mmCIF file of C-alpha atoms in Angstrom:
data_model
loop_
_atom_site.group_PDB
_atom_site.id
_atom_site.type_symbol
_atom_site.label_atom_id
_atom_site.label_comp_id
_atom_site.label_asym_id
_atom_site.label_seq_id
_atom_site.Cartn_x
_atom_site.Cartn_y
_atom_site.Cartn_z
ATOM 1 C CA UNK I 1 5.672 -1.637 14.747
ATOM 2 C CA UNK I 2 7.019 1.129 12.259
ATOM 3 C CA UNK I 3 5.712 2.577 9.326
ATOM 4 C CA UNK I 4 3.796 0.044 7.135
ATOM 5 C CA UNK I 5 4.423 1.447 3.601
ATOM 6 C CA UNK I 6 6.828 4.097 3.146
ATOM 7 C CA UNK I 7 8.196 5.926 -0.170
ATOM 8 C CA UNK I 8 11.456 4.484 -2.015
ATOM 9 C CA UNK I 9 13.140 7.208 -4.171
ATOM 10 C CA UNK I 10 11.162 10.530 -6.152
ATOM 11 C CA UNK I 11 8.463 8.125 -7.484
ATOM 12 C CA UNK I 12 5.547 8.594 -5.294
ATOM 13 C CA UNK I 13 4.307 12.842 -5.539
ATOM 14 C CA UNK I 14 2.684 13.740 -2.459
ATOM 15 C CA UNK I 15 -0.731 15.194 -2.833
ATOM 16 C CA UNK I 16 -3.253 16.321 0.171
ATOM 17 C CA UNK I 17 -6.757 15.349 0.349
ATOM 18 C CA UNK I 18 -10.013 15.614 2.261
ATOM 19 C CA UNK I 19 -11.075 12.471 4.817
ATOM 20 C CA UNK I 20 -13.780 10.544 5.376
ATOM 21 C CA UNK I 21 -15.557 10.902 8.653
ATOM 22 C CA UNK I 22 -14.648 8.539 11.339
ATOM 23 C CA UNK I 23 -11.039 7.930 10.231
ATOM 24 C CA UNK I 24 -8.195 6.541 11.933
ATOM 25 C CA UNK I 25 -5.420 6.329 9.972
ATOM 26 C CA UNK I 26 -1.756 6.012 10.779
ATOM 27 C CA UNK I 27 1.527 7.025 8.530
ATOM 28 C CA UNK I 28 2.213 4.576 6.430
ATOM 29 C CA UNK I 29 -1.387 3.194 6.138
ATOM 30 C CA UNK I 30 -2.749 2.078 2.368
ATOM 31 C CA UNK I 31 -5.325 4.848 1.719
ATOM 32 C CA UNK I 32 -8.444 3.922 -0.600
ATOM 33 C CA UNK I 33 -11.366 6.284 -1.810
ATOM 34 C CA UNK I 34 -14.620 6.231 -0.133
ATOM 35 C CA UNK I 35 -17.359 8.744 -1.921
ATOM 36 C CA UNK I 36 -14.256 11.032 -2.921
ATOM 37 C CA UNK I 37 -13.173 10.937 0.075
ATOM 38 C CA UNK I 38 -10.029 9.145 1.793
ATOM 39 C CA UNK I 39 -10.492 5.996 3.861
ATOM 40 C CA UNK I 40 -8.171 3.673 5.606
ATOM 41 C CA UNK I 41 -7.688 0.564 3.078
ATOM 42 C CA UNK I 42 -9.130 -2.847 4.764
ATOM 43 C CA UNK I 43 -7.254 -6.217 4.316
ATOM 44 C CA UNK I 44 -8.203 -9.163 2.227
ATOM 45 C CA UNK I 45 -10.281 -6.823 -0.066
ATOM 46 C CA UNK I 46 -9.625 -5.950 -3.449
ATOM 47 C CA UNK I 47 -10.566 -2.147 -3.257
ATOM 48 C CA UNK I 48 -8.015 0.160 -5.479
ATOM 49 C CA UNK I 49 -5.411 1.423 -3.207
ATOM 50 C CA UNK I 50 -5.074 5.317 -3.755
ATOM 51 C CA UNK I 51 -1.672 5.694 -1.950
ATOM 52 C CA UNK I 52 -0.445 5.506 1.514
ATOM 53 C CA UNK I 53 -0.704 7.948 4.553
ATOM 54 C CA UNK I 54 1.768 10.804 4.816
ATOM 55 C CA UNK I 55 0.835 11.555 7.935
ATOM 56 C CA UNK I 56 -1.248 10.363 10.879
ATOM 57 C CA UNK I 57 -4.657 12.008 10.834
ATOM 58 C CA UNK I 58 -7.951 10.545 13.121
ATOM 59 C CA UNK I 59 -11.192 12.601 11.483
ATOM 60 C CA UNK I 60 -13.974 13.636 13.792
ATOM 61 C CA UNK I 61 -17.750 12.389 13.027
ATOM 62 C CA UNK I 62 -18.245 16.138 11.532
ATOM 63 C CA UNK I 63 -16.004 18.752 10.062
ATOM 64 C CA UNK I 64 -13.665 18.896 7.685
ATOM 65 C CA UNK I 65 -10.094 16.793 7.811
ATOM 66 C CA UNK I 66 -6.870 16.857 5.176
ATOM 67 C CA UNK I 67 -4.366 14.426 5.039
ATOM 68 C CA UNK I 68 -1.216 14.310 3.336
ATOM 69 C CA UNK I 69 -1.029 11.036 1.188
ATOM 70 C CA UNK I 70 1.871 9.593 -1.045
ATOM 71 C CA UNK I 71 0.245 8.696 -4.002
ATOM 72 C CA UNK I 72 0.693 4.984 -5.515
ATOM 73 C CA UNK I 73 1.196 5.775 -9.286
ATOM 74 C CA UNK I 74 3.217 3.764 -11.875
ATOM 75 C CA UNK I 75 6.278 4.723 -11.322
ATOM 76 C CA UNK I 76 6.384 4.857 -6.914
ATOM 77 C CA UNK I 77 7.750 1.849 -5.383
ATOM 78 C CA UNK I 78 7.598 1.575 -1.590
ATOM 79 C CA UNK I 79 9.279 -0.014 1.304
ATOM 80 C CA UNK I 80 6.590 -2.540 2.827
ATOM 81 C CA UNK I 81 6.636 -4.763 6.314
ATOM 82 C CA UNK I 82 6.087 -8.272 5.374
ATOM 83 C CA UNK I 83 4.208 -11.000 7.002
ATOM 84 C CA UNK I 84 3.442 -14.624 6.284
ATOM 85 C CA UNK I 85 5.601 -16.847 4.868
ATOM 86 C CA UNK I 86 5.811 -17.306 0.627
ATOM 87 C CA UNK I 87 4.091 -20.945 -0.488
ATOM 88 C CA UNK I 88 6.636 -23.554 -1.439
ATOM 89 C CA UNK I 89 5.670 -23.544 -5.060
ATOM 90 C CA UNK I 90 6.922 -19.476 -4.847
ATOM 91 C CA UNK I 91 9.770 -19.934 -2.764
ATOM 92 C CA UNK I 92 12.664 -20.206 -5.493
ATOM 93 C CA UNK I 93 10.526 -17.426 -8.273
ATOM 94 C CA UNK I 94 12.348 -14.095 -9.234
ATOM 95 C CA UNK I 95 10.576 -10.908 -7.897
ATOM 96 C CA UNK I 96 7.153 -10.381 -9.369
ATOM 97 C CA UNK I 97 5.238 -12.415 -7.656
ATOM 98 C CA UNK I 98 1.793 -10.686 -6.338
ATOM 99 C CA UNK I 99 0.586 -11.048 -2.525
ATOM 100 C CA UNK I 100 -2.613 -9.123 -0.173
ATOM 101 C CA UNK I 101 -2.631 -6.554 2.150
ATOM 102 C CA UNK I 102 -3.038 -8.061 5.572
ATOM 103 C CA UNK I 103 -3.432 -5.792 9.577
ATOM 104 C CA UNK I 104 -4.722 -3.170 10.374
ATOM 105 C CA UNK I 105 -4.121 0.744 10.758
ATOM 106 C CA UNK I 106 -0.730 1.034 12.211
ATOM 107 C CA UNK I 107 -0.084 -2.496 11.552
ATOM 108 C CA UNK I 108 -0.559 -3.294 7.769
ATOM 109 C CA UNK I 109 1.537 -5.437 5.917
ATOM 110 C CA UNK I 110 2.030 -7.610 2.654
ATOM 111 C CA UNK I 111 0.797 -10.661 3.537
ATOM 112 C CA UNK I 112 3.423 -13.154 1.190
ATOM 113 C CA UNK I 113 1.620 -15.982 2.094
ATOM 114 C CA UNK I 114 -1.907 -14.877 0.669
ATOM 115 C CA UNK I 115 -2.592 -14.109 -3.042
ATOM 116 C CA UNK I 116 -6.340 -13.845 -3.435
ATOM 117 C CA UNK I 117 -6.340 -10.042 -4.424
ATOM 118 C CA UNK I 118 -2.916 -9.747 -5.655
ATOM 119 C CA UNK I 119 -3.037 -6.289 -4.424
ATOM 120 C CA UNK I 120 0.946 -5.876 -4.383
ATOM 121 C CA UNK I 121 3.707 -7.031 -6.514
ATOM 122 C CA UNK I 122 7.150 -7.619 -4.713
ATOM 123 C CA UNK I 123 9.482 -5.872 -7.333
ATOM 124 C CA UNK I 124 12.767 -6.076 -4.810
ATOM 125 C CA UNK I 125 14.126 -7.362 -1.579
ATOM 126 C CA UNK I 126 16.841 -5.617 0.630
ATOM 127 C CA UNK I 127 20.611 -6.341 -0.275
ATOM 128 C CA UNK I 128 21.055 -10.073 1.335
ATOM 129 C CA UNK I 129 17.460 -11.099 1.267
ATOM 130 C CA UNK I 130 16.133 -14.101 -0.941
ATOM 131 C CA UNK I 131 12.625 -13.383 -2.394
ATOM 132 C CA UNK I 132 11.665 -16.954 -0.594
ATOM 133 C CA UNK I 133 13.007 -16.109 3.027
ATOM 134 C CA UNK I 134 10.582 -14.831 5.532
ATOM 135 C CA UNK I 135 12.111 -11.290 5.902
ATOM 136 C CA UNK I 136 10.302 -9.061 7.291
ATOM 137 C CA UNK I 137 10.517 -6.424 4.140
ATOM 138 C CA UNK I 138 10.318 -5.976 0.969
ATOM 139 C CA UNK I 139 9.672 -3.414 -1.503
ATOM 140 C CA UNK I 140 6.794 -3.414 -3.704
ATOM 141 C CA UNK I 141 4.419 -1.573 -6.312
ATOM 142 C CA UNK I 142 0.548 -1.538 -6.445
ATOM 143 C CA UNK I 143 -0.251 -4.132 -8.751
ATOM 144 C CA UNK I 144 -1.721 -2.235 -11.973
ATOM 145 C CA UNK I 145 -4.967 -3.797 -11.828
ATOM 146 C CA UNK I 146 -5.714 -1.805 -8.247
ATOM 147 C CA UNK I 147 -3.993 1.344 -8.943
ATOM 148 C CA UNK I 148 -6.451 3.714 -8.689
ATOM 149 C CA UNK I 149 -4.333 6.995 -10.240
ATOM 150 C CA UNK I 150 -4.119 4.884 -13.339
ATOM 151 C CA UNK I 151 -7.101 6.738 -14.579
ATOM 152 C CA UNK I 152 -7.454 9.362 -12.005
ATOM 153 C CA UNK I 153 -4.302 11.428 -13.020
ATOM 154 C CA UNK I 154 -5.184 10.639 -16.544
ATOM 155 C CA UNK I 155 -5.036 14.495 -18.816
#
């Protein structure tokens, strides 16, 4: 599988930060904060999603391990992989609609067939692809509810 989340345009700044212990995380992986620390983002949770993995980085038990990370803010919208397919009552809505992370590292995707945590909002769909079909991308923001650099970059 490729990259799960990757930038689309200037929007998302890169920034590089410290890693949990015990980390295995893959480019393209939704990042969260653990203790001030980065952690790999686990599906079907509502946790606020930092960014997404620069790099691929796997942290030791003990020492000290940096990551690269593109950060989800406001304005970053990213190329996702797609899973799932979009409920019938969805399947003929405009963009906007608001689906879960689903996988794991390596593997993650927006899961457009589950919207418990609404952690993603589809904001666009490659040239030739209806919102309702089951491509296999889309491109997306982090719904504003779970962005954590909403107050984190705050002056």
């Amino acid at each position: 599988m490729g990259i799960s989340f990757s930038p689309v345009g200037n929007g998302a700044p890169t920034l590089r930060w410290k890693m949990a212990a015990s980390q295995t995380i893959a480019k393209g992986d939704p990042v969260i904060m653990s203790s001030g620390l980065l952690a790999i983002a686990v599906a079907n949770n509502s946790t606020a999603i930092l960014g997404f993995a620069a790099e691929s980085v796997t942290s030791a038990s003990s020492g000290n391990y940096y990551m690269d990370i593109w950060l989800a803010t406001n304005n970053a919208k990213f190329k996702a992989t797609a899973s799932g397919t979009i409920a019938v009552t969805n399947f003929f809505t405009a963009t906007g609609d608001c689906y879960d992370l689903a996988g794991t590292t390596g593997a993650f995707t927006v899961n457009k067939s589950a919207s418990s945590q609404d952690l993603f909002q589809i904001v666009g769909m490659p040239d030739g692809i209806e919102h309702g079909t089951l491509g296999t991308t889309c491109y997306v923001i982090v719904n504003k509810r779970y962005l954590l650099t909403q107050n984190l970059l705050q002056p």
